[in-house]
Amino acid sequence: MNKLMHQTFNWSTSNGEMEDKFSEFDSILSKSLIKVTTVISNPADFWCHLSSHHAGLFSVTDINGSVKQSRRSAKDLARSESDAFHLVYSGLPWLFVNHLGHELPVPAGTLVLIDTRKQYISSLPEGFLNRTVTLPREWLQTWIPEPEKIIELNLCHLSGWGKVIASYIENLSPQYLEKNDFQSSLLLDQLGVMLSFLYNEVVCENASPGHFSHDRHYQRIVDSLQQRHTNILLKAEEIAHEVGMSIRNLHRVMANQGTSYGQVLMNFRAQTALRMLKADKYDELSISEIARRAGFVDTSHFSRVCKKHFGLSPGQIRKNRDSHR
């Protein structure tokens, strides 16, 4: 990614006199994060602190304040140009209600991914503290093919990677980003990699919630494959040696989970290739080079795997991406 312009903004009801601090907050929130309809019981008791660090289309925003309800209504959607996902880390428990009326209690220290193009309600308690990472839709889809499959879920409950990402974001405050000279592209790539690991574990074939296993041997095999799947010469014997078991036991463990070493390996390679095909920064690479980097031996095999997993050839995936710009 190119260098992004960095800007940090801080606002608080404690800074000076305000004739209508609630209305000012509503305006600040709309400009710095999202357009919502905020409902409070008593404007006189309203207080809030907001801090936001922006780097291009990406941002990290902290909001701490009094009890309130935020509604993302159809009217708010019509007046908003935002086309992003919000990855929200919760400092205190709160309640999320989606557009169908389904409730999701969000415990403290957990993560939820929200699609800002959908209606929802957030019920926030006194003293709430939420950290929101704004992720543009186009960027997120280069790492996760179908983000809608992991929205409105407690990501820390679904995956160990959710806990890793939560810990990462817990330390990624606007103040830290302002104070330290960091490369936003590096931080975003790190976050993208972790989100893709979470997605593979939760959504992809043999790693969905229905197939998730607490068998530690199986998880060690899958973790090793995640880390090494782009190695074009990778053999099952190497993975077996790394996790400390015989090749026979490795295949037995995979079979007990209703899958195989080869199937899980192809799943990881296919997802890596898909991300590269959809990302602008790999446009200069040929289809055969993307295949090689994802771990495929030859282009014809790569094409067959893409058609099986995604219903399209590698060239069609890239062409479809370009046509939707």
C-alpha positions as a LaTeX table, in Angstrom:
\begin{tabular}{lrrr}
\hline
Residue & $x$ (\AA) & $y$ (\AA) & $z$ (\AA) \\
\hline
Met1 & 0.00 & 0.00 & 0.00 \\
Asn2 & 1.09 & 3.57 & $-0.50$ \\
Lys3 & 1.84 & 5.82 & 2.43 \\
Leu4 & $-1.33$ & 7.11 & 4.05 \\
Met5 & $-1.98$ & 10.51 & 5.57 \\
His6 & $-2.22$ & 10.17 & 9.36 \\
Gln7 & $-4.45$ & 12.35 & 11.49 \\
Thr8 & $-5.58$ & 12.07 & 15.11 \\
Phe9 & $-8.70$ & 13.80 & 16.46 \\
Asn10 & $-9.76$ & 14.12 & 20.10 \\
Trp11 & $-13.07$ & 15.42 & 21.45 \\
Ser12 & $-14.63$ & 15.45 & 24.91 \\
Thr13 & $-17.65$ & 16.94 & 26.63 \\
Ser14 & $-15.30$ & 17.98 & 29.44 \\
Asn15 & $-13.49$ & 20.45 & 27.17 \\
Gly16 & $-15.09$ & 23.85 & 27.74 \\
Glu17 & $-18.69$ & 24.97 & 27.67 \\
Met18 & $-21.05$ & 23.62 & 25.04 \\
Glu19 & $-24.57$ & 24.86 & 24.52 \\
Asp20 & $-25.66$ & 21.48 & 23.21 \\
Lys21 & $-22.96$ & 18.88 & 23.83 \\
Phe22 & $-25.19$ & 16.02 & 22.69 \\
Ser23 & $-25.84$ & 17.59 & 19.27 \\
Glu24 & $-22.15$ & 18.34 & 18.88 \\
Phe25 & $-21.30$ & 14.73 & 19.68 \\
Asp26 & $-23.81$ & 13.54 & 17.09 \\
Ser27 & $-22.11$ & 15.68 & 14.46 \\
Ile28 & $-18.58$ & 14.63 & 15.50 \\
Leu29 & $-19.52$ & 10.95 & 15.47 \\
Ser30 & $-21.00$ & 11.25 & 11.98 \\
Lys31 & $-17.83$ & 12.85 & 10.63 \\
Ser32 & $-15.27$ & 10.67 & 12.42 \\
Leu33 & $-16.91$ & 7.25 & 12.43 \\
Ile34 & $-20.52$ & 6.64 & 11.38 \\
Lys35 & $-23.95$ & 8.21 & 11.00 \\
Val36 & $-26.35$ & 6.80 & 13.59 \\
Thr37 & $-29.39$ & 7.98 & 15.53 \\
Thr38 & $-28.37$ & 8.26 & 19.19 \\
Val39 & $-30.99$ & 7.94 & 21.93 \\
Ile40 & $-30.34$ & 9.05 & 25.53 \\
Ser41 & $-32.71$ & 9.37 & 28.47 \\
Asn42 & $-31.41$ & 12.67 & 29.87 \\
Pro43 & $-29.26$ & 15.08 & 27.81 \\
Ala44 & $-28.13$ & 16.81 & 31.02 \\
Asp45 & $-26.38$ & 13.61 & 32.16 \\
Phe46 & $-24.72$ & 12.96 & 28.82 \\
Trp47 & $-20.90$ & 12.73 & 28.71 \\
Cys48 & $-18.47$ & 11.31 & 26.21 \\
His49 & $-14.80$ & 11.16 & 25.21 \\
Leu50 & $-13.89$ & 10.34 & 21.61 \\
Ser51 & $-10.45$ & 9.81 & 20.08 \\
Ser52 & $-9.87$ & 8.76 & 16.48 \\
His53 & $-6.73$ & 8.09 & 14.45 \\
His54 & $-7.18$ & 8.07 & 10.66 \\
Ala55 & $-4.84$ & 6.71 & 8.01 \\
Gly56 & $-6.56$ & 7.12 & 4.66 \\
Leu57 & $-9.80$ & 5.13 & 4.64 \\
Phe58 & $-8.77$ & 3.20 & 7.75 \\
Ser59 & $-9.27$ & 4.40 & 11.31 \\
Val60 & $-9.12$ & 3.36 & 14.95 \\
Thr61 & $-11.70$ & 5.11 & 17.14 \\
Asp62 & $-12.19$ & 4.97 & 20.91 \\
Ile63 & $-15.50$ & 6.07 & 22.44 \\
Asn64 & $-16.11$ & 6.17 & 26.19 \\
Gly65 & $-19.30$ & 7.61 & 27.60 \\
Ser66 & $-22.61$ & 7.54 & 29.39 \\
Val67 & $-25.41$ & 5.08 & 28.75 \\
Lys68 & $-26.94$ & 5.40 & 25.30 \\
Gln69 & $-28.51$ & 3.55 & 22.41 \\
Ser70 & $-27.18$ & 3.92 & 18.86 \\
Arg71 & $-29.50$ & 3.00 & 16.01 \\
Arg72 & $-28.25$ & 2.55 & 12.45 \\
Ser73 & $-31.58$ & 3.19 & 10.71 \\
Ala74 & $-32.65$ & 3.06 & 7.07 \\
Lys75 & $-32.61$ & 6.86 & 7.08 \\
Asp76 & $-29.03$ & 6.87 & 8.40 \\
Leu77 & $-28.00$ & 4.42 & 5.67 \\
Ala78 & $-29.52$ & 6.61 & 2.98 \\
Arg79 & $-27.59$ & 9.65 & 4.27 \\
Ser80 & $-24.27$ & 7.80 & 4.63 \\
Glu81 & $-21.54$ & 7.17 & 2.08 \\
Ser82 & $-19.74$ & 4.67 & 4.29 \\
Asp83 & $-19.04$ & 1.29 & 2.76 \\
Ala84 & $-17.01$ & $-0.37$ & 5.44 \\
Phe85 & $-16.98$ & $-2.98$ & 8.14 \\
His86 & $-16.42$ & $-2.13$ & 11.79 \\
Leu87 & $-14.33$ & $-4.49$ & 13.91 \\
Val88 & $-15.40$ & $-3.57$ & 17.44 \\
Tyr89 & $-13.46$ & $-4.44$ & 20.60 \\
Ser90 & $-15.54$ & $-4.08$ & 23.77 \\
Gly91 & $-14.19$ & $-2.74$ & 27.05 \\
Leu92 & $-17.49$ & $-3.42$ & 28.86 \\
Pro93 & $-20.40$ & $-5.77$ & 28.07 \\
Trp94 & $-23.02$ & $-4.37$ & 25.68 \\
Leu95 & $-25.89$ & $-5.59$ & 23.52 \\
Phe96 & $-26.00$ & $-5.73$ & 19.72 \\
Val97 & $-29.33$ & $-6.21$ & 17.89 \\
Asn98 & $-29.20$ & $-6.89$ & 14.14 \\
His99 & $-31.67$ & $-5.87$ & 11.42 \\
Leu100 & $-33.73$ & $-9.03$ & 12.03 \\
Gly101 & $-34.11$ & $-8.32$ & 15.73 \\
His102 & $-31.69$ & $-11.04$ & 16.82 \\
Glu103 & $-29.74$ & $-10.14$ & 19.96 \\
Leu104 & $-26.02$ & $-10.73$ & 20.50 \\
Pro105 & $-24.67$ & $-10.03$ & 23.99 \\
Val106 & $-21.09$ & $-8.81$ & 23.56 \\
Pro107 & $-18.94$ & $-9.60$ & 26.63 \\
Ala108 & $-16.03$ & $-7.42$ & 27.69 \\
Gly109 & $-12.76$ & $-8.18$ & 25.94 \\
Thr110 & $-14.36$ & $-9.68$ & 22.84 \\
Leu111 & $-14.74$ & $-8.78$ & 19.17 \\
Val112 & $-17.66$ & $-8.43$ & 16.78 \\
Leu113 & $-17.55$ & $-7.56$ & 13.06 \\
Ile114 & $-20.35$ & $-5.24$ & 11.90 \\
Asp115 & $-21.43$ & $-4.44$ & 8.34 \\
Thr116 & $-22.22$ & $-0.71$ & 8.29 \\
Arg117 & $-24.51$ & $-1.20$ & 5.28 \\
Lys118 & $-27.00$ & $-3.03$ & 7.49 \\
Gln119 & $-29.38$ & $-1.65$ & 10.10 \\
Tyr120 & $-28.65$ & $-2.44$ & 13.74 \\
Ile121 & $-28.98$ & $-1.23$ & 17.33 \\
Ser122 & $-26.20$ & $-0.95$ & 19.92 \\
Ser123 & $-27.24$ & $-0.65$ & 23.57 \\
Leu124 & $-24.28$ & 0.68 & 25.53 \\
Pro125 & $-24.02$ & 0.86 & 29.35 \\
Glu126 & $-22.77$ & 3.64 & 31.60 \\
Gly127 & $-19.01$ & 4.03 & 31.22 \\
Phe128 & $-18.83$ & 1.90 & 28.09 \\
Leu129 & $-15.54$ & 1.84 & 26.16 \\
Asn130 & $-15.52$ & 0.52 & 22.60 \\
Arg131 & $-12.58$ & 0.55 & 20.19 \\
Thr132 & $-13.65$ & 0.43 & 16.54 \\
Val133 & $-11.34$ & $-0.38$ & 13.63 \\
Thr134 & $-12.86$ & 0.79 & 10.33 \\
Leu135 & $-12.05$ & $-1.60$ & 7.48 \\
Pro136 & $-13.07$ & $-0.62$ & 3.93 \\
Arg137 & $-15.10$ & $-3.33$ & 2.22 \\
Glu138 & $-12.78$ & $-3.64$ & $-0.78$ \\
Trp139 & $-9.72$ & $-4.07$ & 1.45 \\
Leu140 & $-11.37$ & $-6.65$ & 3.71 \\
Gln141 & $-12.52$ & $-8.72$ & 0.75 \\
Thr142 & $-8.91$ & $-9.11$ & $-0.41$ \\
Trp143 & $-8.33$ & $-11.09$ & 2.78 \\
Ile144 & $-11.78$ & $-12.58$ & 3.40 \\
Pro145 & $-13.86$ & $-13.64$ & 0.36 \\
Glu146 & $-17.22$ & $-13.37$ & 2.12 \\
Pro147 & $-17.03$ & $-11.19$ & 5.27 \\
Glu148 & $-20.78$ & $-11.54$ & 5.79 \\
Lys149 & $-20.15$ & $-15.10$ & 6.99 \\
Ile150 & $-18.45$ & $-13.85$ & 10.16 \\
Ile151 & $-20.43$ & $-10.68$ & 10.92 \\
Glu152 & $-22.55$ & $-10.27$ & 14.06 \\
Leu153 & $-20.77$ & $-13.10$ & 15.89 \\
Asn154 & $-18.61$ & $-13.30$ & 18.99 \\
Leu155 & $-15.34$ & $-13.92$ & 17.16 \\
Cys156 & $-13.43$ & $-14.71$ & 20.37 \\
His157 & $-15.88$ & $-17.52$ & 21.14 \\
Leu158 & $-15.64$ & $-19.00$ & 17.64 \\
Ser159 & $-11.88$ & $-19.06$ & 17.20 \\
Gly160 & $-8.60$ & $-18.81$ & 19.02 \\
Trp161 & $-7.61$ & $-16.33$ & 16.33 \\
Gly162 & $-10.42$ & $-14.09$ & 17.56 \\
Lys163 & $-8.67$ & $-13.88$ & 20.94 \\
Val164 & $-5.36$ & $-13.12$ & 19.24 \\
Ile165 & $-6.92$ & $-10.29$ & 17.21 \\
Ala166 & $-8.70$ & $-8.94$ & 20.30 \\
Ser167 & $-5.40$ & $-8.77$ & 22.16 \\
Tyr168 & $-3.81$ & $-7.05$ & 19.15 \\
Ile169 & $-6.53$ & $-4.39$ & 18.91 \\
Glu170 & $-6.58$ & $-3.90$ & 22.68 \\
Asn171 & $-3.07$ & $-2.43$ & 22.34 \\
Leu172 & $-3.79$ & $-0.47$ & 19.14 \\
Ser173 & $-5.14$ & 2.75 & 20.66 \\
Pro174 & $-5.35$ & 6.05 & 18.74 \\
Gln175 & $-2.86$ & 7.51 & 21.22 \\
Tyr176 & $-0.38$ & 4.71 & 20.55 \\
Leu177 & $-0.71$ & 5.14 & 16.80 \\
Glu178 & $-0.22$ & 8.89 & 17.11 \\
Lys179 & 2.82 & 8.57 & 19.38 \\
Asn180 & 4.67 & 5.91 & 17.42 \\
Asp181 & 6.04 & 6.22 & 13.92 \\
Phe182 & 4.49 & 3.13 & 12.34 \\
Gln183 & 3.88 & 1.83 & 8.85 \\
Ser184 & 0.12 & 1.56 & 8.44 \\
Ser185 & 0.54 & $-0.94$ & 5.60 \\
Leu186 & 2.45 & $-3.29$ & 7.91 \\
Leu187 & $-0.17$ & $-3.11$ & 10.66 \\
Leu188 & $-2.97$ & $-3.66$ & 8.15 \\
Asp189 & $-1.20$ & $-6.63$ & 6.57 \\
Gln190 & $-0.75$ & $-8.17$ & 10.02 \\
Leu191 & $-4.44$ & $-7.66$ & 10.79 \\
Gly192 & $-5.44$ & $-9.02$ & 7.37 \\
Val193 & $-3.38$ & $-12.19$ & 7.86 \\
Met194 & $-4.93$ & $-12.83$ & 11.28 \\
Leu195 & $-8.45$ & $-12.23$ & 9.94 \\
Ser196 & $-7.82$ & $-14.66$ & 7.07 \\
Phe197 & $-6.64$ & $-17.31$ & 9.55 \\
Leu198 & $-9.80$ & $-16.74$ & 11.60 \\
Tyr199 & $-11.95$ & $-16.96$ & 8.47 \\
Asn200 & $-10.29$ & $-20.20$ & 7.37 \\
Glu201 & $-10.79$ & $-21.74$ & 10.79 \\
Val202 & $-14.42$ & $-20.69$ & 11.16 \\
Val203 & $-15.85$ & $-20.70$ & 7.64 \\
Cys204 & $-13.86$ & $-22.76$ & 5.15 \\
Glu205 & $-14.59$ & $-26.39$ & 4.50 \\
Asn206 & $-13.51$ & $-28.68$ & 7.33 \\
Ala207 & $-12.88$ & $-25.67$ & 9.55 \\
Ser208 & $-16.40$ & $-24.33$ & 10.04 \\
Pro209 & $-18.07$ & $-24.29$ & 13.48 \\
Gly210 & $-19.69$ & $-27.62$ & 12.58 \\
His211 & $-16.29$ & $-29.19$ & 11.93 \\
Phe212 & $-14.27$ & $-27.40$ & 14.58 \\
Ser213 & $-12.42$ & $-29.89$ & 16.71 \\
His214 & $-11.00$ & $-29.76$ & 20.18 \\
Asp215 & $-8.63$ & $-32.64$ & 19.24 \\
Arg216 & $-5.28$ & $-31.05$ & 20.00 \\
His217 & $-3.46$ & $-33.28$ & 17.49 \\
Tyr218 & $-5.79$ & $-32.17$ & 14.71 \\
Gln219 & $-5.47$ & $-28.50$ & 15.65 \\
Arg220 & $-1.66$ & $-28.78$ & 15.66 \\
Ile221 & $-1.74$ & $-30.31$ & 12.18 \\
Val222 & $-4.05$ & $-27.58$ & 10.86 \\
Asp223 & $-1.97$ & $-24.83$ & 12.49 \\
Ser224 & 1.18 & $-26.23$ & 10.90 \\
Leu225 & $-0.52$ & $-26.38$ & 7.50 \\
Gln226 & $-1.68$ & $-22.76$ & 7.86 \\
Gln227 & 1.88 & $-21.65$ & 8.45 \\
Arg228 & 3.52 & $-23.74$ & 5.70 \\
His229 & 0.89 & $-24.30$ & 3.00 \\
Thr230 & 2.61 & $-22.02$ & 0.46 \\
Asn231 & 5.67 & $-24.28$ & 0.40 \\
Ile232 & 5.36 & $-25.91$ & $-3.02$ \\
Leu233 & 7.43 & $-28.94$ & $-1.92$ \\
Leu234 & 5.59 & $-29.49$ & 1.37 \\
Lys235 & 5.01 & $-33.17$ & 2.24 \\
Ala236 & 2.80 & $-34.79$ & 4.83 \\
Glu237 & 5.88 & $-36.42$ & 6.36 \\
Glu238 & 7.26 & $-32.97$ & 7.24 \\
Ile239 & 4.06 & $-31.94$ & 8.99 \\
Ala240 & 3.93 & $-35.26$ & 10.87 \\
His241 & 7.52 & $-34.75$ & 12.03 \\
Glu242 & 6.79 & $-31.17$ & 13.11 \\
Val243 & 3.80 & $-32.14$ & 15.25 \\
Gly244 & 5.53 & $-35.23$ & 16.64 \\
Met245 & 3.58 & $-38.15$ & 15.19 \\
Ser246 & 3.91 & $-40.83$ & 12.54 \\
Ile247 & 2.60 & $-40.26$ & 9.03 \\
Arg248 & 0.10 & $-43.07$ & 9.63 \\
Asn249 & $-1.28$ & $-41.38$ & 12.76 \\
Leu250 & $-1.46$ & $-38.04$ & 10.94 \\
His251 & $-3.73$ & $-39.50$ & 8.26 \\
Arg252 & $-5.76$ & $-41.28$ & 10.96 \\
Val253 & $-6.31$ & $-38.04$ & 12.89 \\
Met254 & $-7.45$ & $-36.24$ & 9.73 \\
Ala255 & $-9.79$ & $-39.11$ & 8.78 \\
Asn256 & $-11.37$ & $-39.00$ & 12.24 \\
Gln257 & $-12.32$ & $-35.38$ & 11.47 \\
Gly258 & $-13.91$ & $-36.38$ & 8.16 \\
Thr259 & $-11.20$ & $-34.83$ & 6.04 \\
Ser260 & $-7.69$ & $-35.46$ & 4.73 \\
Tyr261 & $-4.27$ & $-33.83$ & 4.71 \\
Gly262 & $-4.56$ & $-33.02$ & 1.00 \\
Gln263 & $-8.03$ & $-31.53$ & 1.31 \\
Val264 & $-7.10$ & $-29.12$ & 4.11 \\
Leu265 & $-3.88$ & $-28.17$ & 2.31 \\
Met266 & $-5.79$ & $-27.34$ & $-0.89$ \\
Asn267 & $-8.30$ & $-25.27$ & 1.08 \\
Phe268 & $-5.55$ & $-23.07$ & 2.50 \\
Arg269 & $-3.78$ & $-22.72$ & $-0.85$ \\
Ala270 & $-7.03$ & $-21.84$ & $-2.62$ \\
Gln271 & $-7.85$ & $-19.09$ & $-0.11$ \\
Thr272 & $-4.33$ & $-17.63$ & $-0.37$ \\
Ala273 & $-4.57$ & $-17.59$ & $-4.16$ \\
Leu274 & $-8.03$ & $-16.00$ & $-4.05$ \\
Arg275 & $-6.75$ & $-13.16$ & $-1.88$ \\
Met276 & $-3.90$ & $-12.52$ & $-4.32$ \\
Leu277 & $-6.20$ & $-12.60$ & $-7.35$ \\
Lys278 & $-8.46$ & $-10.00$ & $-5.74$ \\
Ala279 & $-5.70$ & $-7.67$ & $-4.51$ \\
Asp280 & $-4.46$ & $-4.76$ & $-6.66$ \\
Lys281 & $-0.91$ & $-5.13$ & $-5.38$ \\
Tyr282 & $-0.58$ & $-8.50$ & $-7.17$ \\
Asp283 & $-1.82$ & $-7.24$ & $-10.56$ \\
Glu284 & 1.66 & $-7.45$ & $-12.06$ \\
Leu285 & 1.89 & $-11.16$ & $-11.27$ \\
Ser286 & 0.81 & $-13.70$ & $-13.87$ \\
Ile287 & $-1.71$ & $-16.43$ & $-13.04$ \\
Ser288 & 1.10 & $-19.00$ & $-13.04$ \\
Glu289 & 3.17 & $-16.91$ & $-10.60$ \\
Ile290 & 0.21 & $-16.53$ & $-8.23$ \\
Ala291 & $-0.29$ & $-20.30$ & $-8.44$ \\
Arg292 & 3.36 & $-20.87$ & $-7.55$ \\
Arg293 & 3.31 & $-18.42$ & $-4.64$ \\
Ala294 & 0.18 & $-20.06$ & $-3.22$ \\
Gly295 & 1.89 & $-23.45$ & $-3.35$ \\
Phe296 & 0.49 & $-25.03$ & $-6.53$ \\
Val297 & 2.79 & $-27.15$ & $-8.69$ \\
Asp298 & 1.21 & $-26.25$ & $-12.03$ \\
Thr299 & $-1.33$ & $-23.80$ & $-13.47$ \\
Ser300 & $-3.75$ & $-26.44$ & $-14.76$ \\
His301 & $-4.12$ & $-27.95$ & $-11.28$ \\
Phe302 & $-4.53$ & $-24.45$ & $-9.84$ \\
Ser303 & $-7.32$ & $-23.73$ & $-12.33$ \\
Arg304 & $-9.16$ & $-26.95$ & $-11.42$ \\
Val305 & $-8.95$ & $-26.16$ & $-7.70$ \\
Cys306 & $-10.31$ & $-22.63$ & $-8.25$ \\
Lys307 & $-13.25$ & $-23.93$ & $-10.27$ \\
Lys308 & $-14.00$ & $-26.51$ & $-7.59$ \\
His309 & $-13.80$ & $-24.05$ & $-4.67$ \\
Phe310 & $-15.14$ & $-20.85$ & $-6.24$ \\
Gly311 & $-16.92$ & $-21.90$ & $-9.44$ \\
Leu312 & $-14.63$ & $-19.68$ & $-11.53$ \\
Ser313 & $-11.24$ & $-19.94$ & $-13.20$ \\
Pro314 & $-8.39$ & $-17.75$ & $-11.88$ \\
Gly315 & $-8.74$ & $-15.46$ & $-14.89$ \\
Gln316 & $-12.49$ & $-15.09$ & $-14.34$ \\
Ile317 & $-11.96$ & $-14.23$ & $-10.65$ \\
Arg318 & $-9.56$ & $-11.45$ & $-11.59$ \\
Lys319 & $-11.84$ & $-10.23$ & $-14.42$ \\
Asn320 & $-14.90$ & $-10.14$ & $-12.14$ \\
Arg321 & $-12.98$ & $-8.06$ & $-9.61$ \\
Asp322 & $-12.04$ & $-5.51$ & $-12.27$ \\
Ser323 & $-15.61$ & $-5.30$ & $-13.59$ \\
His324 & $-16.94$ & $-4.32$ & $-10.14$ \\
Arg325 & $-14.65$ & $-1.30$ & $-9.72$ \\
\hline
\end{tabular}
